Amino acid sequence: MKKITFIFLFGISSVCVEAQSYVGFLTDNYSGVNSVIANPANITDSRFKTDINLVGVSVFGGNDYYGVNIMDAFKDDYDFDLDAKKHPSKDNNAAINLDVMGPAFMFNLNKKSSIAIFTRARSMVNINEINGTTIDNVDDDTTDDFNVNEGDFNMFTHAWAELGVTYARVLFNEEEHFLKGGLTLKYLQGGGTAYAVGKNVTIDYDADGTDLGGGESTGSISSTGQITYGRFADFDNDDYDYELPDASGFGADLGFVYEWRPNYADYTKTNAAGDSYTQKDKNKYKLKLGLSITDIGSIKYKEGLQDTYDITNTGINEDDFEDADDIDDILNTFYTLEKSSQGIKAKLPTALHLNADWSFNSKLYVNLNTDLSLVSKGKENASRISNTLSLTPRFESKWLSFYVPLSVVENNGFQAGAGLRAGPLYVGSGSVLTALTGDNSKGADVYAGLKIPIYQGKPRDKDDDGIIDKLDKCPKVAGPIENNGCPWGDKDNDGILDNVDACPEEAGPEENNGCPWGDKDGDSLLDNVDGCPEVAGPVENNGCPWKDSDNDGVLDKDDNCIDVPGTVANNGCPEEIVPEVTEEVQKTLNAYAKTILFDSGKSTIKSVSNGVLNDIVNILAKYPNAKFSIEGHTDSVGNDVSNQKLSESRASSVMTFLIEKGVASSRLSSTGFGESKPMATNATSAGRADNRRVEINLVK
């Protein structure tokens, strides 16, 4: 009975992992590039010039069936089944979440925007709505028989890798109100997925239910219900040499952060010129609020398989059951396949994150964070985080932070942990205190990592004149604030003091405010006679550049369409737009193509299809620059060679018809695939009819 136990219970007995990664650490203002996974807006206006993560690993664990004493669990005589506390219910749950943050870095593009690039590998297992009494029934030592009324359940596992690019920008900065936003786009590579969904499942095992004759017997298995079983290709193959599946997708994170800065003036310096500088090395908020949605997206496993079985059967011989090679063999041997499809989509664990951070002073903070799953429990083909509410007081400084997260985790209950960041090292756990002190821990986690932080520096004032170097025009010589830190003088000896000299570095006449007449724009016209002294232009236009009224890059004097943007090649006039083939047009073409009829076993087109072919000709005429491939397909009736030739002939017949109707031959090509690319099963007449088809596809 090991196989049937695996099908229905393969994860409920293990310690599993759930909730958000890096609990506690991500609340730290010095978590740097790592914070991008919680809210992409975090990376701009941060305390870093740049931050490089080398590697970080976060593992979380929990379920609502087993409770253990973590310290006792490491003892040699600890019996998990006997010593662990069990909490069976009709709806037990568990999950696994391994999160590896690989090489990642962030840097500032300018004072308002930042960018980050990160790599990440993740693995999650979700087990939902398991009837906890199932395990008790299987492990009952008083009888070899057992009955399981499992009902509905859902199991999903998925591993994938991410390459993310984040852009964040300050959106609003007005005195005490500050707002920034960020967006992450992620390329996703699937590593593997499998899932099982049960509906109204029951199992009855009779240890002596099958009479083998001669006074011997073996077990008998009866069951009812329905199971949908999905997996990536070769998941059931014991001899499979693993390689990355043909699975990819895209994901996104979106976040915003608002800061209330009632003491903003304490962090801003302004010089006489009106230039201001805000200290980058200090947190300036009293209250910070964050909102983000993470993991929007999915991964398409193109070769994935999904089968739905009716598992209603009685009196299955246990010996025959045990002799089956794998799960797929069990399902196909003993149960009825209701439907099957190829290609599965694994959805990311989309979640909403709400965060509030209160600053008592520059070192002490308290954080309130809520992680809410936007994926419903039991959702097919989707990973899911557990809903979590955390309160995290912390001590925070540039080189050292310490935090104590206190959390309530869905299915795990209360957890208390601790974490530490010391320069390049970060390590912690969201449950270490609970695990070490409690005897009924349903969850455990740990994380650690290394990074290279490069912090923002404190602004300096080399000449001690009260003006920081960033705003001091003479950072090495003390001077008055009203002169931007420079002493008054007459540097160019033109008789005009620097405070009223428009060009204090160059001698010039008084009538030109102390500046020499010159040619600022370098267009050979002196500024006093230049109609546009700041912008270069031809002499014949009084030193002003020719206009480009429609901003199309063609000057008005050369533009044949002055008020309408165009191209240089077309003398400033717009060129005719050639329509492009859309996905909707492609679908329409293939919808028509599937209705083309041929004489049985031949490549001659029936006259009844002429109308459809003429419609196709009309569509192709609208896209004179597009090229198309005409592809023929057959069902599996007959031999491969005949089917291949027939598919090629039929594709060629369609191409010939289109050419005769005026479609340029250079735009068309034909090929046949025989029976090699079925779009449906060949086991039914309907499926074979779908497989006998012609497709017209855009050549990209």
XYZ file of C-alpha atoms in Angstrom:
700
model
C 0.000 0.000 0.000
C 2.996 2.373 -0.183
C 1.960 3.664 -3.615
C -1.618 4.500 -2.662
C -0.350 6.155 0.509
C 2.009 8.309 -1.567
C -0.755 9.411 -3.920
C -2.925 10.780 -1.146
C -0.496 11.592 1.648
C 2.910 12.238 0.067
C 3.662 15.389 2.041
C 1.458 15.678 5.084
C 3.829 13.819 7.390
C 6.889 16.002 6.808
C 7.872 19.351 8.240
C 7.030 21.840 5.528
C 7.695 25.468 4.820
C 5.538 28.495 4.225
C 5.134 32.287 4.690
C 7.280 35.115 3.373
C 11.039 34.667 2.886
C 13.706 36.321 5.077
C 11.300 37.162 7.930
C 12.455 40.238 9.850
C 15.397 41.038 7.585
C 13.210 42.582 4.862
C 11.834 45.150 7.348
C 15.365 46.574 7.745
C 16.094 49.785 5.823
C 19.528 48.281 5.223
C 18.283 45.073 3.589
C 19.282 46.693 0.289
C 18.749 44.810 -2.954
C 17.099 41.932 -1.072
C 14.139 44.171 -0.225
C 13.167 44.233 -3.908
C 11.410 40.876 -3.489
C 9.011 42.389 -0.936
C 8.429 45.761 -2.597
C 10.268 46.941 -5.744
C 9.884 50.586 -4.672
C 12.306 50.012 -1.765
C 15.486 50.309 -3.831
C 15.239 54.015 -4.663
C 16.053 56.751 -2.119
C 17.744 54.025 -0.068
C 20.703 54.163 2.290
C 22.957 52.626 -0.351
C 25.100 53.904 -3.181
C 25.042 50.338 -4.379
C 24.388 46.965 -2.806
C 25.528 43.560 -4.055
C 24.012 40.342 -2.780
C 26.318 37.353 -3.166
C 23.962 34.612 -1.983
C 21.076 34.228 0.412
C 19.046 31.168 1.356
C 15.707 31.196 3.164
C 13.843 28.070 4.253
C 10.509 28.100 6.086
C 8.623 25.160 7.573
C 5.199 24.454 9.012
C 1.959 22.471 8.915
C -1.146 22.188 11.057
C -1.046 18.413 11.674
C 2.170 17.670 13.568
C 3.521 19.654 16.510
C 7.003 18.831 17.798
C 9.583 19.850 20.350
C 12.444 20.914 18.125
C 15.137 20.114 20.677
C 13.703 16.662 21.434
C 13.394 15.923 17.720
C 17.200 15.795 17.442
C 17.520 13.079 20.074
C 18.379 9.551 18.900
C 15.402 7.926 20.636
C 12.842 10.403 19.331
C 9.931 8.623 17.603
C 8.182 11.082 15.336
C 4.898 9.159 15.137
C 4.742 8.482 18.889
C 6.250 11.634 20.404
C 4.930 14.340 18.091
C 1.564 15.900 18.906
C -1.058 15.369 16.253
C -3.835 17.768 15.342
C -5.980 15.909 12.806
C -8.916 17.675 11.191
C -10.929 17.342 8.025
C -8.888 20.183 6.522
C -5.181 19.816 7.326
C -2.679 21.802 5.287
C 1.047 22.069 4.683
C 3.425 23.824 2.309
C 7.092 24.090 1.310
C 8.970 27.244 0.297
C 12.693 27.320 -0.478
C 13.938 30.732 -1.617
C 17.513 31.228 -2.853
C 18.545 34.798 -3.653
C 21.477 34.527 -6.044
C 23.821 37.229 -7.313
C 21.989 40.558 -7.351
C 22.903 44.212 -7.338
C 21.277 47.628 -7.229
C 22.575 51.091 -7.992
C 21.246 54.624 -8.326
C 20.726 56.063 -11.794
C 20.281 59.538 -10.317
C 18.878 61.070 -7.139
C 15.332 60.101 -8.098
C 15.615 56.670 -9.686
C 17.380 53.348 -9.169
C 17.675 50.010 -10.879
C 18.269 46.471 -9.641
C 19.026 43.175 -11.336
C 18.636 39.945 -9.394
C 18.596 36.183 -9.762
C 16.446 33.939 -7.652
C 15.609 30.222 -7.399
C 12.427 29.088 -5.647
C 10.616 25.902 -4.811
C 7.175 25.562 -3.253
C 4.874 22.722 -2.262
C 1.257 23.316 -1.230
C -0.897 20.569 0.271
C -4.452 21.646 1.066
C -7.626 20.166 2.528
C -6.107 16.842 3.576
C -8.275 14.832 5.947
C -5.969 14.386 8.930
C -7.796 11.267 10.122
C -6.425 9.550 7.009
C -3.004 9.166 8.584
C -4.484 7.785 11.797
C -6.457 5.225 9.815
C -3.384 4.104 7.857
C -1.203 3.887 11.008
C -3.807 2.079 13.149
C -1.933 -0.949 14.599
C -5.108 -2.657 15.869
C -6.195 -3.707 12.396
C -4.711 -4.168 8.954
C -7.897 -2.815 7.351
C -8.578 0.867 6.958
C -11.090 3.189 5.361
C -10.305 6.694 4.160
C -12.926 9.322 3.428
C -10.641 11.939 1.952
C -13.219 14.052 0.119
C -11.610 16.930 -1.831
C -7.895 17.715 -1.664
C -5.233 19.575 -3.609
C -1.463 19.034 -3.874
C 0.842 21.237 -5.930
C 4.628 21.462 -6.234
C 6.658 23.791 -8.391
C 10.311 24.801 -8.766
C 11.475 27.699 -10.908
C 14.176 30.328 -11.399
C 13.838 34.066 -11.915
C 15.889 36.777 -13.600
C 14.440 40.100 -12.519
C 14.996 43.728 -13.503
C 13.583 46.421 -11.223
C 13.130 50.116 -11.855
C 12.074 52.402 -9.015
C 11.520 56.155 -8.982
C 10.536 58.946 -6.631
C 7.035 59.962 -7.718
C 6.319 62.795 -5.269
C 8.522 64.700 -2.840
C 6.886 67.734 -1.319
C 8.041 68.719 2.156
C 6.622 66.204 4.638
C 5.008 63.952 2.011
C 7.077 61.523 -0.014
C 6.009 58.802 -2.447
C 8.006 56.360 -4.546
C 7.036 53.465 -6.804
C 8.739 50.495 -8.391
C 8.139 47.810 -10.988
C 9.895 44.474 -11.429
C 9.740 42.443 -14.620
C 10.907 38.843 -14.362
C 11.842 36.191 -16.861
C 10.832 32.803 -15.446
C 12.370 29.399 -16.173
C 10.407 26.404 -14.963
C 12.312 23.634 -13.239
C 9.470 21.180 -12.802
C 5.917 20.926 -11.540
C 3.413 18.274 -10.510
C -0.006 18.386 -8.933
C -2.934 16.208 -7.932
C -6.523 17.319 -7.332
C -9.026 14.971 -5.756
C -12.820 15.192 -5.747
C -14.995 13.099 -3.414
C -12.209 10.545 -2.883
C -12.741 7.497 -0.680
C -10.523 4.419 -0.230
C -11.381 1.106 1.428
C -8.593 -1.417 2.086
C -9.428 -4.960 3.142
C -6.246 -6.812 4.117
C -7.784 -10.254 3.290
C -10.217 -9.139 0.630
C -8.748 -11.108 -2.325
C -8.851 -14.944 -2.200
C -5.770 -16.377 -3.965
C -6.865 -19.991 -3.446
C -5.192 -22.691 -1.408
C -6.078 -20.886 1.782
C -4.051 -17.794 0.842
C -5.309 -14.255 0.376
C -4.040 -10.757 -0.237
C -5.374 -7.247 0.148
C -8.256 -5.752 -1.775
C -8.576 -2.062 -2.636
C -11.800 -0.255 -3.477
C -12.139 3.434 -4.185
C -14.457 6.133 -5.507
C -14.001 9.688 -6.723
C -12.046 11.587 -9.321
C -8.357 12.568 -9.540
C -6.753 15.070 -11.875
C -3.030 14.432 -12.218
C -0.727 16.973 -13.881
C 3.040 16.946 -14.298
C 5.847 18.092 -16.535
C 7.084 15.653 -19.182
C 8.952 12.555 -17.925
C 8.020 13.231 -14.286
C 6.980 9.561 -13.958
C 10.005 8.176 -15.797
C 12.365 6.533 -13.281
C 15.151 6.473 -15.895
C 14.741 10.136 -16.767
C 18.029 12.053 -17.020
C 16.894 15.446 -15.737
C 17.242 18.519 -17.886
C 15.387 21.800 -17.821
C 11.892 21.364 -19.281
C 10.556 23.472 -22.116
C 8.886 25.847 -19.700
C 9.129 29.616 -19.423
C 7.053 32.654 -18.653
C 7.064 36.198 -17.371
C 6.185 37.713 -14.030
C 5.914 41.118 -12.400
C 5.974 42.831 -9.014
C 4.515 46.277 -8.375
C 4.949 48.379 -5.262
C 4.588 51.822 -3.689
C 6.011 53.351 -0.523
C 4.688 56.476 1.218
C 6.681 58.267 3.914
C 5.401 60.884 6.335
C 8.319 63.225 7.107
C 7.164 65.842 9.633
C 10.799 66.830 10.338
C 11.908 66.916 6.696
C 13.613 70.320 7.175
C 16.093 68.774 9.618
C 17.530 66.665 6.798
C 17.650 69.344 4.061
C 20.332 72.006 3.534
C 19.980 74.944 1.106
C 22.567 77.464 -0.125
C 22.121 81.056 -1.279
C 21.668 79.933 -4.875
C 18.635 77.909 -3.867
C 20.376 74.593 -4.414
C 19.304 72.038 -1.838
C 20.691 68.764 -0.652
C 18.853 66.119 1.330
C 20.901 63.773 3.450
C 20.996 60.369 1.775
C 22.486 58.497 4.706
C 19.546 59.135 7.061
C 16.024 57.768 7.327
C 13.761 60.793 7.283
C 10.330 59.372 8.032
C 8.279 59.073 11.156
C 5.838 56.691 9.477
C 6.415 54.617 6.356
C 3.606 52.755 4.580
C 4.229 50.159 1.882
C 1.875 48.430 -0.526
C 2.937 45.847 -3.090
C 1.656 42.993 -5.211
C 4.249 40.344 -5.991
C 4.503 37.301 -8.235
C 1.995 38.233 -10.906
C 2.434 35.749 -13.734
C 2.793 32.101 -14.657
C 5.018 29.564 -16.389
C 3.822 27.543 -19.377
C 5.016 23.913 -19.497
C 4.533 23.257 -23.207
C 5.091 19.499 -22.874
C 3.230 19.162 -19.579
C 0.497 16.558 -19.251
C -2.827 16.625 -17.413
C -5.068 13.582 -17.037
C -8.360 13.224 -15.218
C -9.343 9.763 -13.949
C -12.466 8.258 -12.483
C -10.981 6.128 -9.693
C -14.198 4.317 -8.926
C -13.251 0.626 -8.787
C -13.735 -2.288 -6.406
C -11.756 -5.339 -5.420
C -8.368 -4.403 -6.907
C -5.798 -7.074 -6.097
C -3.126 -5.558 -3.826
C -0.391 -7.685 -5.423
C -1.306 -6.348 -8.872
C -1.412 -2.849 -7.434
C 2.061 -3.167 -5.903
C 3.470 -4.579 -9.150
C 2.609 -1.373 -11.060
C 5.676 0.565 -12.186
C 4.632 4.072 -11.169
C 1.684 6.365 -10.472
C 0.900 6.731 -14.161
C 0.826 2.935 -14.505
C -1.514 2.637 -11.501
C -3.960 5.197 -12.833
C -4.047 3.824 -16.368
C -4.240 0.160 -15.283
C -6.913 0.273 -12.628
C -8.915 3.411 -13.342
C -10.764 5.133 -16.182
C -9.167 8.007 -18.075
C -11.887 10.636 -18.602
C -9.886 13.311 -20.391
C -6.308 14.202 -21.213
C -4.552 17.324 -22.431
C -1.044 18.576 -23.170
C 0.416 21.830 -21.923
C -0.054 23.058 -18.364
C 0.332 26.462 -16.776
C 1.851 26.867 -13.301
C 0.772 30.120 -11.659
C 3.010 32.096 -9.329
C 2.074 32.654 -5.650
C 0.558 36.098 -6.197
C 0.335 37.988 -2.905
C -0.574 41.390 -1.475
C 1.816 42.944 1.053
C 0.863 45.770 3.444
C 3.609 47.285 5.565
C 3.757 50.009 8.228
C 7.010 51.111 9.873
C 7.128 53.520 12.828
C 10.331 55.321 13.823
C 10.770 56.107 17.517
C 14.182 57.621 16.827
C 17.102 57.070 14.435
C 17.854 53.620 15.924
C 14.602 52.107 17.200
C 11.715 51.042 14.975
C 8.676 48.811 15.008
C 7.214 47.235 11.870
C 3.751 45.833 11.197
C 3.556 43.647 8.092
C 0.763 41.649 6.511
C 1.232 39.138 3.688
C -2.049 38.098 2.086
C -2.280 35.421 -0.569
C -4.284 36.402 -3.641
C -4.435 32.730 -4.614
C -7.324 30.866 -3.014
C -6.608 27.745 -1.004
C -6.900 24.672 -3.193
C -6.473 26.632 -6.434
C -5.315 24.208 -9.111
C -1.929 24.751 -10.785
C -0.922 27.552 -8.408
C 1.586 28.065 -5.611
C 0.359 29.933 -2.561
C 1.945 31.697 0.399
C 0.364 31.494 3.829
C -1.384 34.550 5.195
C 0.884 36.134 7.796
C 0.694 39.007 10.259
C 4.014 40.115 11.784
C 5.026 42.703 14.370
C 8.799 43.306 14.364
C 10.566 45.645 16.781
C 14.171 46.318 15.752
C 17.365 48.163 16.488
C 18.825 49.519 13.263
C 22.084 51.220 12.319
C 24.329 51.332 9.272
C 26.546 48.376 10.207
C 24.360 46.503 12.678
C 20.678 45.647 13.017
C 18.832 43.288 15.352
C 15.160 42.360 15.095
C 12.603 40.133 16.840
C 9.695 39.239 14.521
C 6.473 38.146 16.256
C 4.136 36.499 13.745
C 0.812 34.775 13.404
C 1.058 32.393 10.446
C -1.858 30.648 8.770
C -1.925 26.952 9.799
C 1.082 27.472 12.137
C -0.194 29.844 14.802
C 2.094 32.149 16.782
C 5.833 32.248 16.049
C 8.623 34.327 17.577
C 12.051 34.673 16.012
C 15.225 36.733 15.894
C 17.560 38.067 13.229
C 20.880 39.862 12.899
C 22.561 41.922 10.204
C 26.225 42.706 10.751
C 27.757 44.449 7.740
C 27.910 41.872 4.923
C 26.279 39.049 6.937
C 22.594 38.545 7.561
C 21.152 35.583 9.452
C 17.936 34.880 11.279
C 14.741 32.945 11.778
C 11.117 33.934 12.130
C 10.463 31.068 14.561
C 13.687 30.260 16.431
C 12.428 31.442 19.845
C 9.168 29.515 19.532
C 10.972 26.421 18.268
C 13.474 26.401 21.144
C 10.994 27.053 23.934
C 7.803 25.291 22.795
C 6.868 21.600 22.707
C 4.211 21.934 20.005
C 5.958 23.783 17.202
C 4.213 23.462 13.879
C 6.728 25.508 11.961
C 10.425 26.302 11.737
C 12.530 28.474 9.457
C 16.027 29.834 8.984
C 17.839 32.097 6.553
C 21.375 33.359 6.000
C 23.293 35.263 3.374
C 26.264 37.390 2.385
C 26.383 40.721 0.573
C 28.663 43.637 -0.244
C 26.993 46.842 1.012
C 28.248 50.257 -0.095
C 26.434 52.819 2.038
C 25.648 56.461 1.426
C 28.210 58.663 3.174
C 27.622 61.505 5.607
C 27.907 64.919 3.871
C 31.207 66.698 4.634
C 32.186 70.343 5.232
C 35.948 70.553 4.590
C 36.316 74.320 5.225
C 34.014 74.363 8.299
C 32.053 77.352 7.025
C 28.690 75.756 7.832
C 27.981 74.845 4.210
C 28.341 71.204 3.219
C 30.662 70.491 0.322
C 27.754 69.392 -1.892
C 26.429 72.985 -1.764
C 29.713 74.885 -1.227
C 31.030 76.599 -4.349
C 34.382 76.909 -2.600
C 34.580 73.741 -0.522
C 38.256 74.307 0.388
C 37.951 78.033 1.270
C 35.546 79.370 3.891
C 33.085 81.999 2.766
C 29.704 83.494 3.662
C 26.476 81.601 3.096
C 25.131 84.416 0.915
C 28.096 83.858 -1.422
C 27.585 80.085 -1.482
C 30.604 79.513 0.742
C 33.046 81.633 -1.295
C 34.741 84.900 -0.158
C 33.789 88.088 -1.993
C 36.413 89.397 -4.436
C 37.170 90.427 -7.965
C 38.764 87.372 -9.422
C 38.953 88.697 -12.956
C 40.161 92.201 -11.946
C 37.601 93.897 -14.148
C 36.574 96.405 -11.460
C 33.271 94.627 -10.804
C 32.922 92.687 -7.541
C 32.081 89.051 -7.853
C 28.750 89.478 -6.074
C 27.488 91.681 -8.907
C 29.742 90.352 -11.674
C 27.824 88.029 -13.994
C 31.175 86.573 -15.117
C 33.427 86.685 -12.049
C 36.005 84.449 -13.704
C 36.327 86.554 -16.906
C 36.899 90.293 -17.350
C 34.233 92.169 -19.224
C 32.611 95.622 -19.665
C 30.117 97.005 -17.197
C 27.433 97.300 -19.888
C 27.587 93.519 -20.239
C 27.445 92.968 -16.451
C 31.151 92.196 -16.271
C 31.102 89.584 -19.006
C 33.071 89.804 -22.251
C 31.158 89.871 -25.450
C 31.375 86.426 -26.860
C 29.691 83.788 -28.866
C 28.078 81.497 -26.329
C 26.492 79.243 -28.889
C 29.551 79.120 -31.155
C 27.659 80.087 -34.293
C 30.119 82.884 -35.307
C 27.666 85.690 -34.342
C 28.533 87.682 -31.216
C 25.943 87.565 -28.499
C 25.116 91.273 -28.738
C 23.952 90.855 -32.333
C 22.815 87.215 -32.112
C 19.036 86.818 -32.199
C 19.417 83.532 -30.273
C 22.655 83.897 -28.266
C 22.054 80.688 -26.291
C 21.294 78.474 -29.315
C 23.465 78.077 -32.398
C 21.949 79.004 -35.756
C 22.916 80.080 -39.287
C 23.880 83.683 -40.057
C 21.080 83.954 -42.621
C 18.547 83.307 -39.828
C 20.089 85.860 -37.417
C 21.891 83.168 -35.446
C 18.699 81.240 -34.673
C 18.190 77.621 -35.663
C 15.644 76.743 -38.318
C 12.399 75.514 -36.816
C 10.991 72.007 -36.998
C 7.300 72.717 -36.392
C 6.154 69.093 -36.446
C 9.225 67.719 -34.565
C 9.876 65.069 -37.180
C 13.603 65.756 -37.574
C 13.164 67.530 -40.925
C 13.661 71.308 -40.774
C 10.776 73.436 -42.020
C 12.851 74.737 -44.909
C 13.252 71.176 -46.183
C 9.910 69.786 -44.965
C 7.199 69.202 -47.582
C 4.664 68.573 -44.773
C 5.534 71.218 -42.169
C 2.604 70.577 -39.815
C 2.465 66.773 -40.150
C 5.288 64.565 -38.737
C 6.953 62.406 -41.344
C 10.249 60.768 -42.206
C 13.499 62.116 -43.580
C 13.329 59.646 -46.468
C 9.899 61.029 -47.453
C 10.921 64.732 -47.165
C 9.114 65.171 -43.874
C 5.840 63.632 -44.965
C 4.381 60.496 -43.331
C 4.875 57.219 -45.126
C 2.105 54.786 -45.799
C 1.669 52.330 -42.944
C 1.739 48.704 -43.953
C -0.706 46.717 -41.839
C 0.686 43.885 -39.707
C -0.824 40.462 -39.184
C -2.340 40.273 -35.689
C -3.007 37.178 -33.597
C -6.726 37.635 -34.333
C -6.049 37.593 -38.097
C -3.902 34.464 -37.640
C -6.750 32.753 -35.774
C -9.206 33.717 -38.528
C -6.934 32.276 -41.234
C -6.641 28.938 -39.450
C -10.354 28.879 -38.689
C -10.979 29.125 -42.457
C -8.188 26.675 -43.289
C -9.638 23.965 -41.048
C -12.835 23.965 -43.167
C -11.064 23.209 -46.471
C -12.313 19.834 -47.715
C -10.503 17.355 -49.963
C -11.624 14.291 -51.858
C -11.164 11.253 -49.620
C -7.573 10.006 -49.673
C -6.633 12.623 -52.324
C -5.199 16.093 -52.507
C -7.864 17.520 -54.827
C -9.893 20.276 -53.187
C -13.647 19.948 -53.224
C -15.402 22.733 -55.043
C -17.475 23.465 -51.956
C -14.290 24.868 -50.358
C -13.719 27.489 -53.092
C -15.622 30.126 -51.158
C -13.467 29.612 -48.062
C -10.285 29.730 -50.155
C -11.414 32.973 -51.801
C -11.969 34.444 -48.311
C -8.404 33.437 -47.429
C -7.132 35.093 -50.648
C -8.925 38.318 -49.627
C -7.312 38.254 -46.172
C -3.808 37.642 -47.562
C -4.261 40.524 -50.008
C -4.552 42.929 -47.059
C -1.018 42.078 -45.924
C 1.120 42.250 -49.094
C 4.436 42.153 -47.204
C 3.639 39.141 -45.012
C 4.791 35.614 -45.824
C 2.862 32.484 -44.881
C 3.548 28.783 -44.505
C 0.821 26.336 -45.578
C 1.066 23.200 -43.456
C -0.743 19.907 -44.056
C -1.616 17.372 -41.306
C -3.335 13.964 -41.287
C -4.663 11.526 -38.720
C -2.881 8.256 -37.902
C -5.025 6.057 -40.183
C -2.815 4.448 -42.825
C 0.967 4.194 -42.914
C 3.367 7.031 -42.123
C 4.756 7.350 -45.674
C 1.332 7.663 -47.308
C 0.170 10.149 -44.694
C 3.301 12.242 -45.142
C 2.863 12.389 -48.937
C -0.850 13.138 -48.622
C -0.197 16.022 -46.178
C 2.435 17.494 -48.513
C 0.165 17.180 -51.577
C -2.779 18.817 -49.828
C -0.659 21.715 -48.556
C 0.713 22.131 -52.103
C -2.804 22.084 -53.587
C -3.901 24.906 -51.307
C -0.769 26.929 -52.136
C -1.361 26.398 -55.903
C -4.966 27.591 -55.586
C -3.846 30.770 -53.739
C -1.150 31.520 -56.320
C -3.643 31.069 -59.158
C -5.899 33.563 -57.377
C -3.189 36.206 -57.411
C -1.180 35.656 -54.211
C 2.523 36.116 -55.020
C 4.369 32.786 -54.946
C 7.302 34.452 -53.143
C 5.019 34.948 -50.163
C 4.010 31.302 -49.851
C 5.627 28.015 -48.915
C 4.108 24.622 -48.221
C 5.078 21.619 -46.160
C 3.499 18.469 -44.776
C 3.818 16.936 -41.337
C 1.772 13.794 -41.910
C 0.503 12.419 -38.634
C 3.452 13.756 -36.564
C 1.672 16.770 -35.022
C -1.788 15.758 -33.820
C -3.810 18.422 -32.062
C -6.151 15.837 -30.530
C -6.208 12.136 -29.781
C -6.385 9.746 -32.746
C -8.299 7.275 -30.582
C -11.676 8.857 -31.470
C -13.311 9.812 -34.736
C -13.730 13.399 -33.509
C -10.051 13.574 -32.651
C -9.028 12.163 -36.048
C -11.258 14.702 -37.766
C -9.504 17.509 -35.873
C -6.123 16.104 -36.872
C -6.982 16.082 -40.623
C -6.395 19.757 -41.267
C -4.510 22.467 -43.118
C -2.964 25.414 -41.244
C -1.850 28.772 -42.657
C 0.750 30.364 -40.364
C 2.609 33.663 -40.523
C 6.337 33.259 -41.211
C 8.071 35.530 -38.699
